[in-house]
Coordinates of N, CA and C in Angstrom, one line a residue:
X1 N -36.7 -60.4 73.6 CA -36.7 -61.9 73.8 C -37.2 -62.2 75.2
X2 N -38.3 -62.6 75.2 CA -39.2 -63.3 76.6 C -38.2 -64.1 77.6
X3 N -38.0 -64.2 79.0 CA -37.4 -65.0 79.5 C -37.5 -66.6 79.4
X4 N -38.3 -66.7 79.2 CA -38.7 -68.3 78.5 C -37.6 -68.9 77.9
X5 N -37.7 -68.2 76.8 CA -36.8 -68.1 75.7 C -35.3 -68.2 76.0
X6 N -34.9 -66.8 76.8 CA -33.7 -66.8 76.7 C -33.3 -68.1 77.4
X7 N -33.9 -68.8 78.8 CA -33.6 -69.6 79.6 C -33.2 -71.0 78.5
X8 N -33.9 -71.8 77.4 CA -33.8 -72.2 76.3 C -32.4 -71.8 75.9
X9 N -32.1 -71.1 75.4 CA -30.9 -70.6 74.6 C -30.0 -71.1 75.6
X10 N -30.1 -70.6 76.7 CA -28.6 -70.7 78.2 C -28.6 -72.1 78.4
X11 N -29.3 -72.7 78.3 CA -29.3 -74.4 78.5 C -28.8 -75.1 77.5
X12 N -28.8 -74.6 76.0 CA -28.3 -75.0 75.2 C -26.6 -75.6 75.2
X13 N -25.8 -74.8 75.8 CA -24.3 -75.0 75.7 C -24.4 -76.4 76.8
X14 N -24.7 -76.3 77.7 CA -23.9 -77.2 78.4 C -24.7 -78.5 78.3
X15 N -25.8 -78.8 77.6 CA -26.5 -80.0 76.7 C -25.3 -80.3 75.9
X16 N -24.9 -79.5 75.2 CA -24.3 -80.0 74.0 C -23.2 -80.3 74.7
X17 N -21.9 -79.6 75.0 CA -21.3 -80.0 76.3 C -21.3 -81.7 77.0
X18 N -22.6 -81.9 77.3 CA -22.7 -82.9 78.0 C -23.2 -84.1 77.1
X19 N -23.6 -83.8 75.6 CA -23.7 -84.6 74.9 C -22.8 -85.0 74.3
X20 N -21.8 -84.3 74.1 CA -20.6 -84.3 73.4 C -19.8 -85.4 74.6
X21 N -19.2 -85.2 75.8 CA -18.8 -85.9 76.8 C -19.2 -87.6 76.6
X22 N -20.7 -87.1 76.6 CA -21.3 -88.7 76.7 C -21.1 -89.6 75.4
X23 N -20.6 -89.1 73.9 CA -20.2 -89.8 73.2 C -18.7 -89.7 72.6
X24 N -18.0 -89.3 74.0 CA -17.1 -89.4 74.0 C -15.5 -88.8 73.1
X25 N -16.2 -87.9 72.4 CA -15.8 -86.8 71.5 C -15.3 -85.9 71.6
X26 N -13.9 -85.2 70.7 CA -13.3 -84.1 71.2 C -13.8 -83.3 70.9
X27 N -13.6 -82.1 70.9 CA -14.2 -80.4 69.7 C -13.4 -81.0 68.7
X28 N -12.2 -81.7 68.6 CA -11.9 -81.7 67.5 C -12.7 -82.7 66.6
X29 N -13.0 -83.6 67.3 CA -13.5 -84.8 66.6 C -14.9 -84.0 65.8
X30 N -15.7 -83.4 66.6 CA -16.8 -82.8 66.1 C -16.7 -81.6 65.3
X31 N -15.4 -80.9 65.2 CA -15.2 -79.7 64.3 C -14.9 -81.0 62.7
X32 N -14.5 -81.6 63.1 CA -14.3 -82.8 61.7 C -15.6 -83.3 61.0
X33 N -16.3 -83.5 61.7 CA -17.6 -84.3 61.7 C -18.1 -82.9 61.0
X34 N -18.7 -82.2 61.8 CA -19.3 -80.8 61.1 C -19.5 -80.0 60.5
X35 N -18.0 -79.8 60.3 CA -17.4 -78.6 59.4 C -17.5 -77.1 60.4
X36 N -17.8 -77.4 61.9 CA -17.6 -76.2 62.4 C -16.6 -76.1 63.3
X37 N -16.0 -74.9 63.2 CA -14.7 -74.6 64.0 C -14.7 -75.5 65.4
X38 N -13.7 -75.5 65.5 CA -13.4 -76.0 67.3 C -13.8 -74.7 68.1
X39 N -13.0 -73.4 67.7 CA -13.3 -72.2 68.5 C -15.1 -72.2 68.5
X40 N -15.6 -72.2 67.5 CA -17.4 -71.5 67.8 C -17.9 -73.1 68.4
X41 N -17.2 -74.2 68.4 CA -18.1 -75.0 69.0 C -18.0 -75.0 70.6
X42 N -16.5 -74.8 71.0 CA -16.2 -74.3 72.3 C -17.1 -73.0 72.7
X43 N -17.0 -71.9 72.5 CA -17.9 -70.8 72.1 C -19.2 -71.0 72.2
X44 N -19.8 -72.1 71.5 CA -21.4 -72.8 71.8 C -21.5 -73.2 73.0
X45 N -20.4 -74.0 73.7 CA -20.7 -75.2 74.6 C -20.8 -74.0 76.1
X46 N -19.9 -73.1 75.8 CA -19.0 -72.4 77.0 C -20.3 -71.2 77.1
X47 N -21.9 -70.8 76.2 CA -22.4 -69.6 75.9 C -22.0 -68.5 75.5
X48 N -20.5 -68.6 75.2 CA -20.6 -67.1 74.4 C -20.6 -67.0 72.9
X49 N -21.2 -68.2 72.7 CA -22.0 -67.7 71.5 C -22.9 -68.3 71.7
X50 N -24.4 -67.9 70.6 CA -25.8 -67.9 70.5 C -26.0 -69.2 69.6
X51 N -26.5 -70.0 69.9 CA -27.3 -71.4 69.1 C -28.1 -70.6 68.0
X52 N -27.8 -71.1 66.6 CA -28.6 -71.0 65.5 C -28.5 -71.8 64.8
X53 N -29.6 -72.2 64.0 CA -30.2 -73.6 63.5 C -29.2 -73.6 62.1
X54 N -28.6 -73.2 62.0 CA -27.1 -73.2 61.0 C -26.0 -73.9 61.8
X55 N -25.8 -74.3 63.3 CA -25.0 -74.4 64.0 C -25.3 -75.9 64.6
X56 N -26.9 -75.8 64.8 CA -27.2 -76.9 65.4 C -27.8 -78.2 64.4
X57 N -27.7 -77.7 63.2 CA -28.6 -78.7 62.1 C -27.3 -79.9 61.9
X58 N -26.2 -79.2 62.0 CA -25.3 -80.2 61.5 C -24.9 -81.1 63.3
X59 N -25.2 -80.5 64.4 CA -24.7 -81.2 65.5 C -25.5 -82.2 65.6
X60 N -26.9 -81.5 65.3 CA -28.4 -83.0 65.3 C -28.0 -84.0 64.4
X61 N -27.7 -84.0 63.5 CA -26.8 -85.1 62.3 C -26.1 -85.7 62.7
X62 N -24.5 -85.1 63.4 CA -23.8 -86.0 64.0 C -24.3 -86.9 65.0
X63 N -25.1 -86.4 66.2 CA -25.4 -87.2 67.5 C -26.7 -87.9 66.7
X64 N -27.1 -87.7 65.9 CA -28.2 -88.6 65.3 C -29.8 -88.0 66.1
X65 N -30.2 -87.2 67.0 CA -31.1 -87.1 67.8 C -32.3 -85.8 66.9
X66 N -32.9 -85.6 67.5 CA -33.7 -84.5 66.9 C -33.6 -82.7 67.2
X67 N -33.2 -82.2 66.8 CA -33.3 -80.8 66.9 C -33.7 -80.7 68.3
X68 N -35.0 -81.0 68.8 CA -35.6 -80.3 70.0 C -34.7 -80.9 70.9
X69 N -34.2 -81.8 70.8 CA -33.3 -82.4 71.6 C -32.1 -81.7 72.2
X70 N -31.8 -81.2 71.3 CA -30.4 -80.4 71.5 C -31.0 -79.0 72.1
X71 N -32.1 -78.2 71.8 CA -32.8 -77.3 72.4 C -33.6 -77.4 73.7
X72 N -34.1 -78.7 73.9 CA -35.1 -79.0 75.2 C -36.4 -78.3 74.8
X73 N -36.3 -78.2 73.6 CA -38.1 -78.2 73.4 C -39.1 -78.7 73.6
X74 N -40.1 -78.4 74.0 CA -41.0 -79.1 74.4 C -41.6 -80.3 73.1
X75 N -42.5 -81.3 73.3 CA -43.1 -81.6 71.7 C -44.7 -81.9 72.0
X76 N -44.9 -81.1 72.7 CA -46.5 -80.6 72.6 C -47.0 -81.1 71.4
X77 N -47.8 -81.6 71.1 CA -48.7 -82.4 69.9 C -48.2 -83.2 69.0
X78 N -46.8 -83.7 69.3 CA -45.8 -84.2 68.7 C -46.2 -85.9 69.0
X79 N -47.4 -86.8 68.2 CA -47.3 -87.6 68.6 C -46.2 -89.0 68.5
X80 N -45.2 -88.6 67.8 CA -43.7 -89.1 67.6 C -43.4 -89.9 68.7
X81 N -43.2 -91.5 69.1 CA -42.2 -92.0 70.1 C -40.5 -91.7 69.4
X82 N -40.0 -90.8 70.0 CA -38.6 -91.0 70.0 C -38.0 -91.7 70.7
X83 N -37.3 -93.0 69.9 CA -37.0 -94.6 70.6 C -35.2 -93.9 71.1
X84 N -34.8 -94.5 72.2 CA -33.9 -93.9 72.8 C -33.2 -95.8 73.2
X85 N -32.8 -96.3 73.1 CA -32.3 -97.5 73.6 C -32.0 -97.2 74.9
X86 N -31.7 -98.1 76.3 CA -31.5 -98.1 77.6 C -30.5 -99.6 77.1
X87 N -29.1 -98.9 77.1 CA -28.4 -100.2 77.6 C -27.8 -100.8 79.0
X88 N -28.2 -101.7 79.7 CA -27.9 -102.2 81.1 C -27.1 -103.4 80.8
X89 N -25.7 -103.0 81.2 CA -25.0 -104.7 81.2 C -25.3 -105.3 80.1
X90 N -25.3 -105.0 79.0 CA -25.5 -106.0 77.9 C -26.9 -106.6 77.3
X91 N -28.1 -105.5 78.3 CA -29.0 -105.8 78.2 C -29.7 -104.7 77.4
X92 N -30.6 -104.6 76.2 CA -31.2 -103.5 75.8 C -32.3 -102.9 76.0
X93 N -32.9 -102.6 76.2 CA -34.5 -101.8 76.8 C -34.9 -100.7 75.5
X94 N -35.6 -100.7 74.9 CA -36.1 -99.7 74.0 C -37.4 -99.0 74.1
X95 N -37.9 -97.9 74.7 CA -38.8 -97.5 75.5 C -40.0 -97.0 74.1
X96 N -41.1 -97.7 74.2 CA -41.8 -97.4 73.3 C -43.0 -96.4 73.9
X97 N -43.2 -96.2 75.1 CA -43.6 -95.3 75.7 C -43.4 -93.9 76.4
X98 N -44.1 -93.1 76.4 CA -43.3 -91.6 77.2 C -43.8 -91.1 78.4
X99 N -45.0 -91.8 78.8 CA -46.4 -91.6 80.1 C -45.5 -91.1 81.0
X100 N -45.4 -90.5 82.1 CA -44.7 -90.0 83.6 C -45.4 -90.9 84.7
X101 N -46.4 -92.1 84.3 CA -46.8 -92.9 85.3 C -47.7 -93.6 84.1
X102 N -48.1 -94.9 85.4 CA -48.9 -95.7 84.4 C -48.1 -97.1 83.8
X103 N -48.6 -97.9 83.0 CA -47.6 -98.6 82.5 C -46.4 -98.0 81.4
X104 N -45.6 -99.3 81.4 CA -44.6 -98.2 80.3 C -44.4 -99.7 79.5
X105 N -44.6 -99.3 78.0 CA -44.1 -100.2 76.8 C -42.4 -100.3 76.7
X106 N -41.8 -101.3 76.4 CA -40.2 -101.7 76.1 C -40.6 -102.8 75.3
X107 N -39.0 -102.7 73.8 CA -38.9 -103.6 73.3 C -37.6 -104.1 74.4
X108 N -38.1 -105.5 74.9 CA -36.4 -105.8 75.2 C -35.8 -107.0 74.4
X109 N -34.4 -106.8 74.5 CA -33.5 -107.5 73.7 C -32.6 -108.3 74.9
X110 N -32.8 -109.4 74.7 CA -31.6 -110.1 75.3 C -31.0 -111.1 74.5
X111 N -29.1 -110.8 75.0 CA -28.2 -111.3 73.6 C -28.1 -112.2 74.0
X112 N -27.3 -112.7 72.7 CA -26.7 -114.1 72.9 C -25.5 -114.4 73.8
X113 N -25.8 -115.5 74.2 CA -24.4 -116.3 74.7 C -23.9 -117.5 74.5
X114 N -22.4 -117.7 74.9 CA -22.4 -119.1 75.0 C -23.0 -120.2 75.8
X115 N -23.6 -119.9 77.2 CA -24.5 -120.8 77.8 C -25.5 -119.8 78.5
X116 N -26.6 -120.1 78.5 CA -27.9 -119.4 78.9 C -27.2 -119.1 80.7
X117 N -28.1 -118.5 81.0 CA -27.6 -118.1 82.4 C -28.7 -118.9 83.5
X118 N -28.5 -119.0 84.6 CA -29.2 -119.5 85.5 C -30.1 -118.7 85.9
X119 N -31.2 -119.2 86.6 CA -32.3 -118.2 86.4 C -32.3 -117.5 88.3
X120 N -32.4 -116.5 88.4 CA -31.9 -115.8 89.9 C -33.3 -114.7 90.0
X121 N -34.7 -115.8 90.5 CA -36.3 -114.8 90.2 C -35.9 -113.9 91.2
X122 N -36.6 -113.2 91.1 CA -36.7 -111.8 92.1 C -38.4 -111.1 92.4
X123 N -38.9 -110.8 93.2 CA -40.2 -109.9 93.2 C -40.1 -108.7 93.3
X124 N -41.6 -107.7 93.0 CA -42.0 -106.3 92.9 C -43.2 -106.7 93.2
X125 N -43.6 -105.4 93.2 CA -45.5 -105.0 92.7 C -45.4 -105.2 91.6
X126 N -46.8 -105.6 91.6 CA -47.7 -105.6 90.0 C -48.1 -106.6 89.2
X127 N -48.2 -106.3 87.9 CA -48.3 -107.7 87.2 C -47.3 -107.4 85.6
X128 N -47.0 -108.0 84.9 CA -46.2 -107.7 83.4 C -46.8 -108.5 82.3
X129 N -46.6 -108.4 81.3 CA -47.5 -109.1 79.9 C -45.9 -108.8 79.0
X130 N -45.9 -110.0 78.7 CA -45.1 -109.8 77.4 C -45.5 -110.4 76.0
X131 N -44.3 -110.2 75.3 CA -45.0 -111.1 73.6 C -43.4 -111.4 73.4
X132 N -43.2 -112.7 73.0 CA -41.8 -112.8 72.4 C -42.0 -112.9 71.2
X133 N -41.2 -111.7 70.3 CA -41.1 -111.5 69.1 C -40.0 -112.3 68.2
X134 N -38.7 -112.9 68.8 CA -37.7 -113.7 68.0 C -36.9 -114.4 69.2
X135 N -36.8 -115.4 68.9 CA -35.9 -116.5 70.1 C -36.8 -117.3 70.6
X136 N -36.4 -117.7 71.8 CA -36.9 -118.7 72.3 C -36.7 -117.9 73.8
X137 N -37.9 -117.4 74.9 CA -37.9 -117.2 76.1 C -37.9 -118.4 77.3
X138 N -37.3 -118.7 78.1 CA -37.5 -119.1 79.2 C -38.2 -117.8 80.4
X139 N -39.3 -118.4 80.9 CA -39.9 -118.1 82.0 C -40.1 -118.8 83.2
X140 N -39.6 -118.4 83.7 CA -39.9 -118.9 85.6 C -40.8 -118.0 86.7
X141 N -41.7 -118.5 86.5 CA -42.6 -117.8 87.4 C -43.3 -119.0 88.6
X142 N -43.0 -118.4 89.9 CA -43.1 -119.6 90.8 C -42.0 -120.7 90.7
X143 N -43.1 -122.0 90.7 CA -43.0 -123.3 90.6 C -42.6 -123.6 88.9
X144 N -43.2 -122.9 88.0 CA -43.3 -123.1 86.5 C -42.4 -122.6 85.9
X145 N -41.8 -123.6 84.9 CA -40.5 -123.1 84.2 C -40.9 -123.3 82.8
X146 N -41.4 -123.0 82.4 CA -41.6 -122.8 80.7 C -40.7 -122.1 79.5
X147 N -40.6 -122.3 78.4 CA -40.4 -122.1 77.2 C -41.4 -121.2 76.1
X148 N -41.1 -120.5 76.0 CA -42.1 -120.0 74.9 C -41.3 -119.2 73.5
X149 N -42.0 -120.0 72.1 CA -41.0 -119.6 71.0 C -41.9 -118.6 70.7
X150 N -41.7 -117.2 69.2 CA -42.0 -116.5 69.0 C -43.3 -116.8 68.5
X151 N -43.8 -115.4 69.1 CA -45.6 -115.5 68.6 C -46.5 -115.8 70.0
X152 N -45.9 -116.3 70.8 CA -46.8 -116.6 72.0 C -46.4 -115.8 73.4
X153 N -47.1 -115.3 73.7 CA -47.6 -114.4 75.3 C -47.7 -115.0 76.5
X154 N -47.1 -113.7 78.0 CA -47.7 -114.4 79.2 C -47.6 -113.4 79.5
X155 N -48.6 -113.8 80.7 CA -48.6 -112.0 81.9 C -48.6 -113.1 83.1
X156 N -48.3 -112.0 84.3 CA -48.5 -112.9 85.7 C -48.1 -111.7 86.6
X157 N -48.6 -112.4 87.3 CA -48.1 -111.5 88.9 C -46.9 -111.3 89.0
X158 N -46.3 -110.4 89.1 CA -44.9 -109.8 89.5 C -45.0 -110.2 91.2
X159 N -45.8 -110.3 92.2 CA -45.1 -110.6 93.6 C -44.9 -111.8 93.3
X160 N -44.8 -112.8 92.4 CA -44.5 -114.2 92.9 C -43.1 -114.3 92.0
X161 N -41.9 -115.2 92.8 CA -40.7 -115.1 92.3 C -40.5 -115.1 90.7
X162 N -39.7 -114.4 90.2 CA -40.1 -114.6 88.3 C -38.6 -114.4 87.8
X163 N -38.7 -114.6 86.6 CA -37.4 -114.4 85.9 C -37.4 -115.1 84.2
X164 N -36.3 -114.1 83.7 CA -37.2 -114.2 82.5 C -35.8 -114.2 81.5
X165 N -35.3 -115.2 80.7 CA -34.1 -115.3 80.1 C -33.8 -116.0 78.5
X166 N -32.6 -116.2 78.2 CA -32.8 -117.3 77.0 C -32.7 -118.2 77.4
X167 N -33.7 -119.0 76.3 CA -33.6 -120.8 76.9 C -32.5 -121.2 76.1
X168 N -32.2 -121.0 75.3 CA -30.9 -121.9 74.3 C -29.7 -121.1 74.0
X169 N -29.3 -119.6 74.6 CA -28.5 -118.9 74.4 C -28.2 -118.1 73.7
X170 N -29.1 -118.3 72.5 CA -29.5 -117.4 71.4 C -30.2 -115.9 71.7
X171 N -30.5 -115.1 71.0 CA -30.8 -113.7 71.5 C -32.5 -113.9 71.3
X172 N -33.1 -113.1 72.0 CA -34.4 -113.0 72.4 C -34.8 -111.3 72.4
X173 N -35.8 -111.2 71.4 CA -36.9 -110.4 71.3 C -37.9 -110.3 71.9
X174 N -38.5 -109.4 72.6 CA -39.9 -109.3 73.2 C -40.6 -108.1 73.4
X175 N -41.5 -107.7 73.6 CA -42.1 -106.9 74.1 C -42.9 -106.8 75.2
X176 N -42.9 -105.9 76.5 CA -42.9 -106.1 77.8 C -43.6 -104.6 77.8
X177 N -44.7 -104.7 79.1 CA -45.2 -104.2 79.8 C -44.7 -103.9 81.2
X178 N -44.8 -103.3 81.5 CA -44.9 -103.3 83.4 C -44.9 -102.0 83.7
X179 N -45.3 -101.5 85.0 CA -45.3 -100.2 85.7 C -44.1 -99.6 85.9
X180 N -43.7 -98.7 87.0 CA -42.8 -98.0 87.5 C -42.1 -99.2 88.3
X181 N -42.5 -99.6 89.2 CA -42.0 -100.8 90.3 C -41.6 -101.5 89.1
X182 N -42.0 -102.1 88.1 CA -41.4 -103.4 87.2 C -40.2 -103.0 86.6
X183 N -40.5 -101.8 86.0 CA -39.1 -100.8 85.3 C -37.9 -101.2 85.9
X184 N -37.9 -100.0 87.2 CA -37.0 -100.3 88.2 C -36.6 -101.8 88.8
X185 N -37.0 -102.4 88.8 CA -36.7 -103.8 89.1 C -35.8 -104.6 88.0
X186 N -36.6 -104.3 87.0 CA -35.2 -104.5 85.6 C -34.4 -104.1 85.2
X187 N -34.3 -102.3 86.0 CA -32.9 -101.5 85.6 C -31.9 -102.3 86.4
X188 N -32.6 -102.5 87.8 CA -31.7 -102.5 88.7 C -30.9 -103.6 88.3
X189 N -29.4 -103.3 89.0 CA -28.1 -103.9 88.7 C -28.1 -105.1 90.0
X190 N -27.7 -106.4 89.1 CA -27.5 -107.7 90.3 C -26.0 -107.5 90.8
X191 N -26.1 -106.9 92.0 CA -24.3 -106.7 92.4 C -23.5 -108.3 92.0
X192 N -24.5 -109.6 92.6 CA -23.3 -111.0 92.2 C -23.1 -111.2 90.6
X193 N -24.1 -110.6 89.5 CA -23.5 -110.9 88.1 C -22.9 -110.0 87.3
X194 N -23.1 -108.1 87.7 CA -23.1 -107.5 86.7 C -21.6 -107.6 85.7
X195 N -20.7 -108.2 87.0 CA -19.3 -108.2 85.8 C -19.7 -109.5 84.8
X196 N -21.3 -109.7 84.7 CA -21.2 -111.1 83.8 C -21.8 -110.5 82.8
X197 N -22.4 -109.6 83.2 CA -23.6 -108.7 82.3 C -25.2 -109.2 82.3
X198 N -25.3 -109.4 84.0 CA -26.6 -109.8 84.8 C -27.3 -108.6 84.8
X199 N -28.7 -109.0 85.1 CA -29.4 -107.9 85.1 C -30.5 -108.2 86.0
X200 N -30.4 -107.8 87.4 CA -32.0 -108.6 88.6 C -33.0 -108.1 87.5
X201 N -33.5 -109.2 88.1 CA -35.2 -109.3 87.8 C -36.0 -109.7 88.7

């Protein structure tokens, strides 16, 4: 077995390990789920035992993800987007793109509430294009405060103040454009709302 390889196999336990953690699951919960022991899944997690696709076909099932996933294989020619949700504060991001630069595709989702939130613009680099697919968007860009219902588009400059929300409180569909600088600007967390489930922009 090539070092390649083996390195692949050694990475395997503590993925699963750490996937297991992040949904919050015991061995036991997952020896239930699986049908495989607590000992061989501990044994899996810990490397002393060997990943085989008898082992891992049923963990891919449970976490719902794709085999390479649980292995860190590469997907060389794999033109597949595997959609991964980004939840922020109540906000969802669904990354339709995989580029390491360049623009990046998101569906975003913003939920409903009982009253729309105030609008708190913020700047970056660049420019963004969106498309509202269901709801009704509020946009503030500058001076301009508009409304736009599904089916209709805007792009603009990201350095002038912007912000982008529901107009009537109801949940809003879109799909959004922007670079690296735009990303990060929407991950980032508004320290004065996040116990509201704010999200700067």
């Amino acid at each position: 077995m090539d070092q390649g390889t083996e390195d692949v196999l050694d990475a395997v336990g503590p993925r699963l390990r750490a996937l297991r953690r992040d949904r919050g699951l015991t061995l036991a919960d997952l020896a239930a789920t699986t049908g495989v022991s607590e000992s061989t899944l501990s044994r899996l997690e810990s490397g002393q035992r060997r990943a085989s696709l008898e082992l891992l076909l049923p963990l891919a099932r449970t976490y719902d993800v794709p085999l390479d996933d649980l292995v860190g294989a590469p997907r060389t020619g794999d033109p597949r987007i595997h959609l991964k949700p980004i939840r922020r504060f109540g906000m969802i991001f669904v990354p339709l793109s995989r580029r390491p630069g360049g623009m990046h595709a998101f569906k975003m989702i913003i939920p409903a509430r009982p009253e729309p939130l105030e609008p708190t613009p913020q700047t970056h680099e660049g420019f963004e294009w969106l498309y509202v697919l269901n709801g009704r968007l509020r946009l503030v860009v500058g001076e301009r405060d508009v409304t736009l219902p599904p089916g209709e588009a805007a792009e603009f400059d990201t350095s002038l103040p912007h912000w982008l929300g529901s107009a009537d409180g109801g949940v809003v569909e879109l799909l959004i454009l922007f670079g690296l600088q735009g990303m990060r600007a929407h991950m980032r967390v508004d320290p004065d709302r996040s116990s509201q489930g704010g999200i700067e922009r």
